[in-house]
Short mmCIF file of C-alpha atoms in Angstrom, two decimals:
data_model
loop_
_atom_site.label_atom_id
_atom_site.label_comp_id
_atom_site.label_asym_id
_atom_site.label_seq_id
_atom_site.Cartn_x
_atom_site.Cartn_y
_atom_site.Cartn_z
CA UNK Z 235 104.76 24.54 -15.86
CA UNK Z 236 104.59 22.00 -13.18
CA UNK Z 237 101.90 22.76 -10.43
CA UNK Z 238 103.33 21.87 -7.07
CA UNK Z 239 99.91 21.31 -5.65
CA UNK Z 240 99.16 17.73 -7.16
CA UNK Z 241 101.76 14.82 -6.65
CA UNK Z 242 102.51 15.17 -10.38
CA UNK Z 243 103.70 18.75 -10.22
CA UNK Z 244 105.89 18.23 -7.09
CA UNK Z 245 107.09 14.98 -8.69
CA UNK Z 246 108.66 17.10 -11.28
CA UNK Z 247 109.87 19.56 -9.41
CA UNK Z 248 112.13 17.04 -7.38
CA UNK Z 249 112.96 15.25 -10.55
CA UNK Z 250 113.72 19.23 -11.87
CA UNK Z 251 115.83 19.82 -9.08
CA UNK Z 252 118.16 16.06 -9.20
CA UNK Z 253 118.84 16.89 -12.91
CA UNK Z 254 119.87 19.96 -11.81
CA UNK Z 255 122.17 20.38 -8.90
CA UNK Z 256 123.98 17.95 -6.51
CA UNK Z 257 124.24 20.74 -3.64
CA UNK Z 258 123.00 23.95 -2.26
CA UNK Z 259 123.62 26.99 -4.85
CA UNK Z 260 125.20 29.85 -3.54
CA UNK Z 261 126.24 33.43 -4.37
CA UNK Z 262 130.05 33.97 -5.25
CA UNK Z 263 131.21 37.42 -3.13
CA UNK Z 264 130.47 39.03 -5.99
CA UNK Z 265 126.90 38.61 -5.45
CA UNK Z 266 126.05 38.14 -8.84
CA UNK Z 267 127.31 34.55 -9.98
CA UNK Z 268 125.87 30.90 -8.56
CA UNK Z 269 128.57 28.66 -6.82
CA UNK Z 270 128.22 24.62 -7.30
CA UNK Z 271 126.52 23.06 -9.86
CA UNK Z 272 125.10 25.75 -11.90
CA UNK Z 273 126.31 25.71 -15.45
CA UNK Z 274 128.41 28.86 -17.19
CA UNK Z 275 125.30 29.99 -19.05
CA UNK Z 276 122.74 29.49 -15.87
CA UNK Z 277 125.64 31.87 -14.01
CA UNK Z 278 125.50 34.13 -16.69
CA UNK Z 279 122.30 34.22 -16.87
CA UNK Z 280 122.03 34.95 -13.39
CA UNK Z 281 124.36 37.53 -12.94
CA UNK Z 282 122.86 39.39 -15.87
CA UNK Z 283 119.41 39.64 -14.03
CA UNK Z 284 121.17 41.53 -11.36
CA UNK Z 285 122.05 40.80 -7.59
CA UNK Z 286 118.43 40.96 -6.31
CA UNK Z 287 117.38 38.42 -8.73
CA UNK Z 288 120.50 35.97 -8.46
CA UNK Z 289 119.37 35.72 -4.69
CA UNK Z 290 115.79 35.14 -4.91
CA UNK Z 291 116.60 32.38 -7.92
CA UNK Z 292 119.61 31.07 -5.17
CA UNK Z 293 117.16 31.07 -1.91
CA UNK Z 294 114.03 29.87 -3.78
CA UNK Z 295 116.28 26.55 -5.51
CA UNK Z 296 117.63 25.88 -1.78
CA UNK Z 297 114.85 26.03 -0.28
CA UNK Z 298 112.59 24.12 -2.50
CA UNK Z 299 112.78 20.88 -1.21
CA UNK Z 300 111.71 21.91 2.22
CA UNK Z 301 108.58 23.93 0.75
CA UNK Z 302 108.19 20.58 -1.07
CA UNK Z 303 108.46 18.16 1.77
CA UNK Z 304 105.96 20.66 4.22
CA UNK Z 305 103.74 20.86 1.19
CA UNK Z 306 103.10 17.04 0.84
CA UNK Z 307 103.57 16.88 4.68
CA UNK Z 308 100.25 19.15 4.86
CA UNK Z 309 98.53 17.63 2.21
CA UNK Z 310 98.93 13.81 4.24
CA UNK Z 311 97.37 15.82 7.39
CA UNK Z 312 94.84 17.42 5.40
CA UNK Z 313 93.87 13.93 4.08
CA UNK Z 314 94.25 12.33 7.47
CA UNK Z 315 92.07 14.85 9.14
CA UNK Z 316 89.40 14.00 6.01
CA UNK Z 317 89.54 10.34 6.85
CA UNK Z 318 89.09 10.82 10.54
CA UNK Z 319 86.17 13.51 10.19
CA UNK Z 320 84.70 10.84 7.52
CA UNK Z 321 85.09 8.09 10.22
CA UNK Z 322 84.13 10.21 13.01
CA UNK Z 323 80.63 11.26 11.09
CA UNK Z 324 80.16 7.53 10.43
CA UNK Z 325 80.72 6.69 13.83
CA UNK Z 326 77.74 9.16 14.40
CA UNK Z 327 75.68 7.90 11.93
CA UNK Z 328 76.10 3.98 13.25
CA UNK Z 329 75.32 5.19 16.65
CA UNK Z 330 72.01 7.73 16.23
CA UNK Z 331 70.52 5.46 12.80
CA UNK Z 332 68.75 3.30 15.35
CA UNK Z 333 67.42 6.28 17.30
CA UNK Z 334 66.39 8.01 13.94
CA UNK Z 335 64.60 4.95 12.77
CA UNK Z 336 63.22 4.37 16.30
CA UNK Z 337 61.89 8.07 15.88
CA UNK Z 338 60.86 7.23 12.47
CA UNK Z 339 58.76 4.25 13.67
CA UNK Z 340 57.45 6.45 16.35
CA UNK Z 341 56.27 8.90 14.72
CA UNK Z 342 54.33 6.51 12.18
CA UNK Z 343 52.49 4.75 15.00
CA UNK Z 344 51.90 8.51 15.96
CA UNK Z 345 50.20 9.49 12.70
CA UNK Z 346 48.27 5.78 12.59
CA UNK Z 347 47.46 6.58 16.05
CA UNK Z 348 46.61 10.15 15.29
CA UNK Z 349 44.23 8.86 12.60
CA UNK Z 350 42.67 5.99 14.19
CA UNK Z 351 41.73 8.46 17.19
CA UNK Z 352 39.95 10.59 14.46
CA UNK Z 353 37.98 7.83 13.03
CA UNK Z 354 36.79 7.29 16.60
CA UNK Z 355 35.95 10.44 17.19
CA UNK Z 356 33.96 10.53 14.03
CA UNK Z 357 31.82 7.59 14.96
CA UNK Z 358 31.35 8.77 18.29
CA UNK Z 359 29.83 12.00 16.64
CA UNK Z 360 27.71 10.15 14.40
CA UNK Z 361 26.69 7.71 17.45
CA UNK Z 362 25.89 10.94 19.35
CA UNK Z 363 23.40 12.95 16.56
CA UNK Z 364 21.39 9.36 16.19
CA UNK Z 365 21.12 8.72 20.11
CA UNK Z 366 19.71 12.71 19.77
CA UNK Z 367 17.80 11.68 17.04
CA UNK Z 368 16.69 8.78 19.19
CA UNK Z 369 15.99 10.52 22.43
CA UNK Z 370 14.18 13.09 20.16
CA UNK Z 371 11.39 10.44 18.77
CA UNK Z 372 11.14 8.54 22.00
CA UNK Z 373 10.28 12.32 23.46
CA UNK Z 374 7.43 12.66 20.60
CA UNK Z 375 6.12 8.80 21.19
CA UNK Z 376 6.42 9.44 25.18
CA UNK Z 377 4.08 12.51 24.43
CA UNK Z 378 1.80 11.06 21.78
CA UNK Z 379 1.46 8.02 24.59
CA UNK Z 380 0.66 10.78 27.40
CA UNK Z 381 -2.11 12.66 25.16
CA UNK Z 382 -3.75 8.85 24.60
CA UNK Z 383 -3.93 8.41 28.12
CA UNK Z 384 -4.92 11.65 28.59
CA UNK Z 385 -7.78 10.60 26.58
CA UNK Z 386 -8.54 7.43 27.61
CA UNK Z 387 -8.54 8.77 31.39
CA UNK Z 388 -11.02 11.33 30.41
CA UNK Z 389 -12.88 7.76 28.53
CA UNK Z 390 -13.20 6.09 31.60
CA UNK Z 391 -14.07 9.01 33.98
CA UNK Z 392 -16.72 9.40 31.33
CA UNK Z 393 -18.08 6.38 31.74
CA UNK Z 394 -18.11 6.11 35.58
CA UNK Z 395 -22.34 5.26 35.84
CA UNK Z 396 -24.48 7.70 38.54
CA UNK Z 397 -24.94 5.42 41.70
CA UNK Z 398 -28.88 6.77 41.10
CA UNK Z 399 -29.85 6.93 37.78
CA UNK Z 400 -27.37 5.90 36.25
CA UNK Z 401 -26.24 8.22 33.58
CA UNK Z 402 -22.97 7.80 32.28
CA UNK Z 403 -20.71 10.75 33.76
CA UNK Z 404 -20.05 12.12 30.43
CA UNK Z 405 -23.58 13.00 30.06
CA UNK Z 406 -24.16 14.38 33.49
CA UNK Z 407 -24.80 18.11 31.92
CA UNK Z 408 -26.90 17.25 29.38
CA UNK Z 409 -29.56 14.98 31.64
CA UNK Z 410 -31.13 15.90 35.09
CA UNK Z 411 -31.10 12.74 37.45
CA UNK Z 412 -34.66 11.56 37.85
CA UNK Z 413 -37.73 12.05 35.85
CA UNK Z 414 -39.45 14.98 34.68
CA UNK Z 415 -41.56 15.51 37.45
CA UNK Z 416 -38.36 15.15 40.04
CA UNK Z 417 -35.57 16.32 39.26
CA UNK Z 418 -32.28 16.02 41.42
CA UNK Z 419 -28.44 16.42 41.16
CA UNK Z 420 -26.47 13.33 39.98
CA UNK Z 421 -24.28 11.46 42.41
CA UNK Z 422 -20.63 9.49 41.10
CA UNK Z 423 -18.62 8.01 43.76
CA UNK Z 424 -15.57 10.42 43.53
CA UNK Z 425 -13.14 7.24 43.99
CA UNK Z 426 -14.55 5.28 41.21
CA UNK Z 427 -13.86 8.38 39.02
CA UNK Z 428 -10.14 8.53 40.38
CA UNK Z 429 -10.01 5.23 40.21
CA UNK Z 430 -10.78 4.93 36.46
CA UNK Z 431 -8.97 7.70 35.79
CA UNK Z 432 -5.58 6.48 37.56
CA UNK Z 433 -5.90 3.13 35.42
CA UNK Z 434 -5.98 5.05 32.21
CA UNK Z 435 -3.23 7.30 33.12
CA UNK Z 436 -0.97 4.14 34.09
CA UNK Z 437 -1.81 2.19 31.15
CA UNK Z 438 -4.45 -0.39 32.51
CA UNK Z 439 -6.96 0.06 30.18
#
C-alpha cells in the first residue's frame, strides 16, 4: 500500500489515479453504479458493496488529488518553516557567539583573577605571622636590653665614690664613713648618682 506521507507514496497515488480515470467518477441515479471511466467489473463491484460504500469510494477518488496537492502543499511549508527556524537560530548563534566567548574570556580572567587574589592573600598572611613573629622577638630583645640597663644603672650608681671617705656607694651599708674612733654618715652627691644612673639607662656606658 502506498503511504501518502512520503513523496513516493503520493507519487503513486497520482500515477494510481492517471491509469485509472480521465474524469471525475460519479454515481448513476441509481446510486449504486460509477459513471465515466470506471470499468464494468469496478461498477459491479461497486454497486455490490452497497450505496453507502459506492459514495465514499466515488467522493474519496474525486477528491484525492486535492488531499494530495494540500498534503505536499503542507509538507513544503512545514519544510520552509524548518529552514527559516534553522536560519533564524543561526542568525542567533552568529550574533550572541561573540558575547558568549566574550563571557567565556571573562569569566577565565575572573577565575585567574580570583586565584591570583588568593595567592596574595596567602602571602600577606604568611608576611603577617613573621612580622608577629618579628615584633614578638624584638619585644623579648627590647626587654632583655631594658633588664641590662637596669643593671648597669644600678653598676654605676654603685660605684658613685663618697665625696668623704670615699667608699664606693654599693658598700655604703656595710662600712661606717670614718674610722673607728669617728664614725659619721656617708655623703654621695645625689646628681652624680642620677647622673650615672641616666647614662646607663640611655645606653652610655
Amino acid at each position: 500500500m502506498s503511504d501518502p506521507m512520503t513523496p513516493e507514496g503520493r507519487a503513486d497515488l497520482r500515477q494510481f489515479l492517471a491509469d485509472g480515470r480521465n474524469a471525475e467518477w460519479s454515481l448513476c441515479n441509481d446510486g449504486r453504479t460509477v459513471a465515466e471511466d470506471a470499468s464494468e467489473e469496478m461498477a459491479k463491484w461497486i454497486a455490490d458493496a452497497g450505496p453507502c460504500t459506492a459514495e465514499l469510494i466515488v467522493a474519496a477518488v474525486n477528491a484525492l488529488p486535492a488531499l494530495l496537492d494540500a498534503l505536499e502543499e503542507a509538507e513544503k511549508m512545514a519544510d520552509t518553516k524548518s529552514k527559516v527556524a534553522d536560519a533564524f537560530q543561526q542568525a542567533l548563534t552568529d550574533e550572541y557567539r561573540p558575547h558568549v566567548e566574550q563571557n567565556k574570556a571573562y569569566g577565565m580572567a575572573l577565575a585567574l583573577q580570583e586565584e591570583q587574589l588568593a595567592e596574595l592573600r596567602d602571602r600577606a598572611e604568611k608576611a603577617e605571622a613573621a612580622l608577629e613573629r618579628q615584633e614578638r622577638e624584638l619585644a623579648g630583645y627590647r626587654a632583655e636590653e631594658q633588664r641590662v640597663r637596669e643593671w648597669n644603672a644600678l653598676v654605676n650608681e654603685g660605684n658613685v665614690r663618697c665625696t668623704w671617705c670615699d667608699l664606693r656607694y654599693a658598700e655604703r651599708e656595710e662600712y661606717p664613713c670614718g674610722d673607728e674612733r669617728d664614725q659619721n654618715s656617708h655623703h654621695y652627691n645625689a646628681d652624680e648618682l642620677a647622673e650615672a644612673r641616666r647614662k646607663a639607662l640611655d645606653g652610655d656606658s
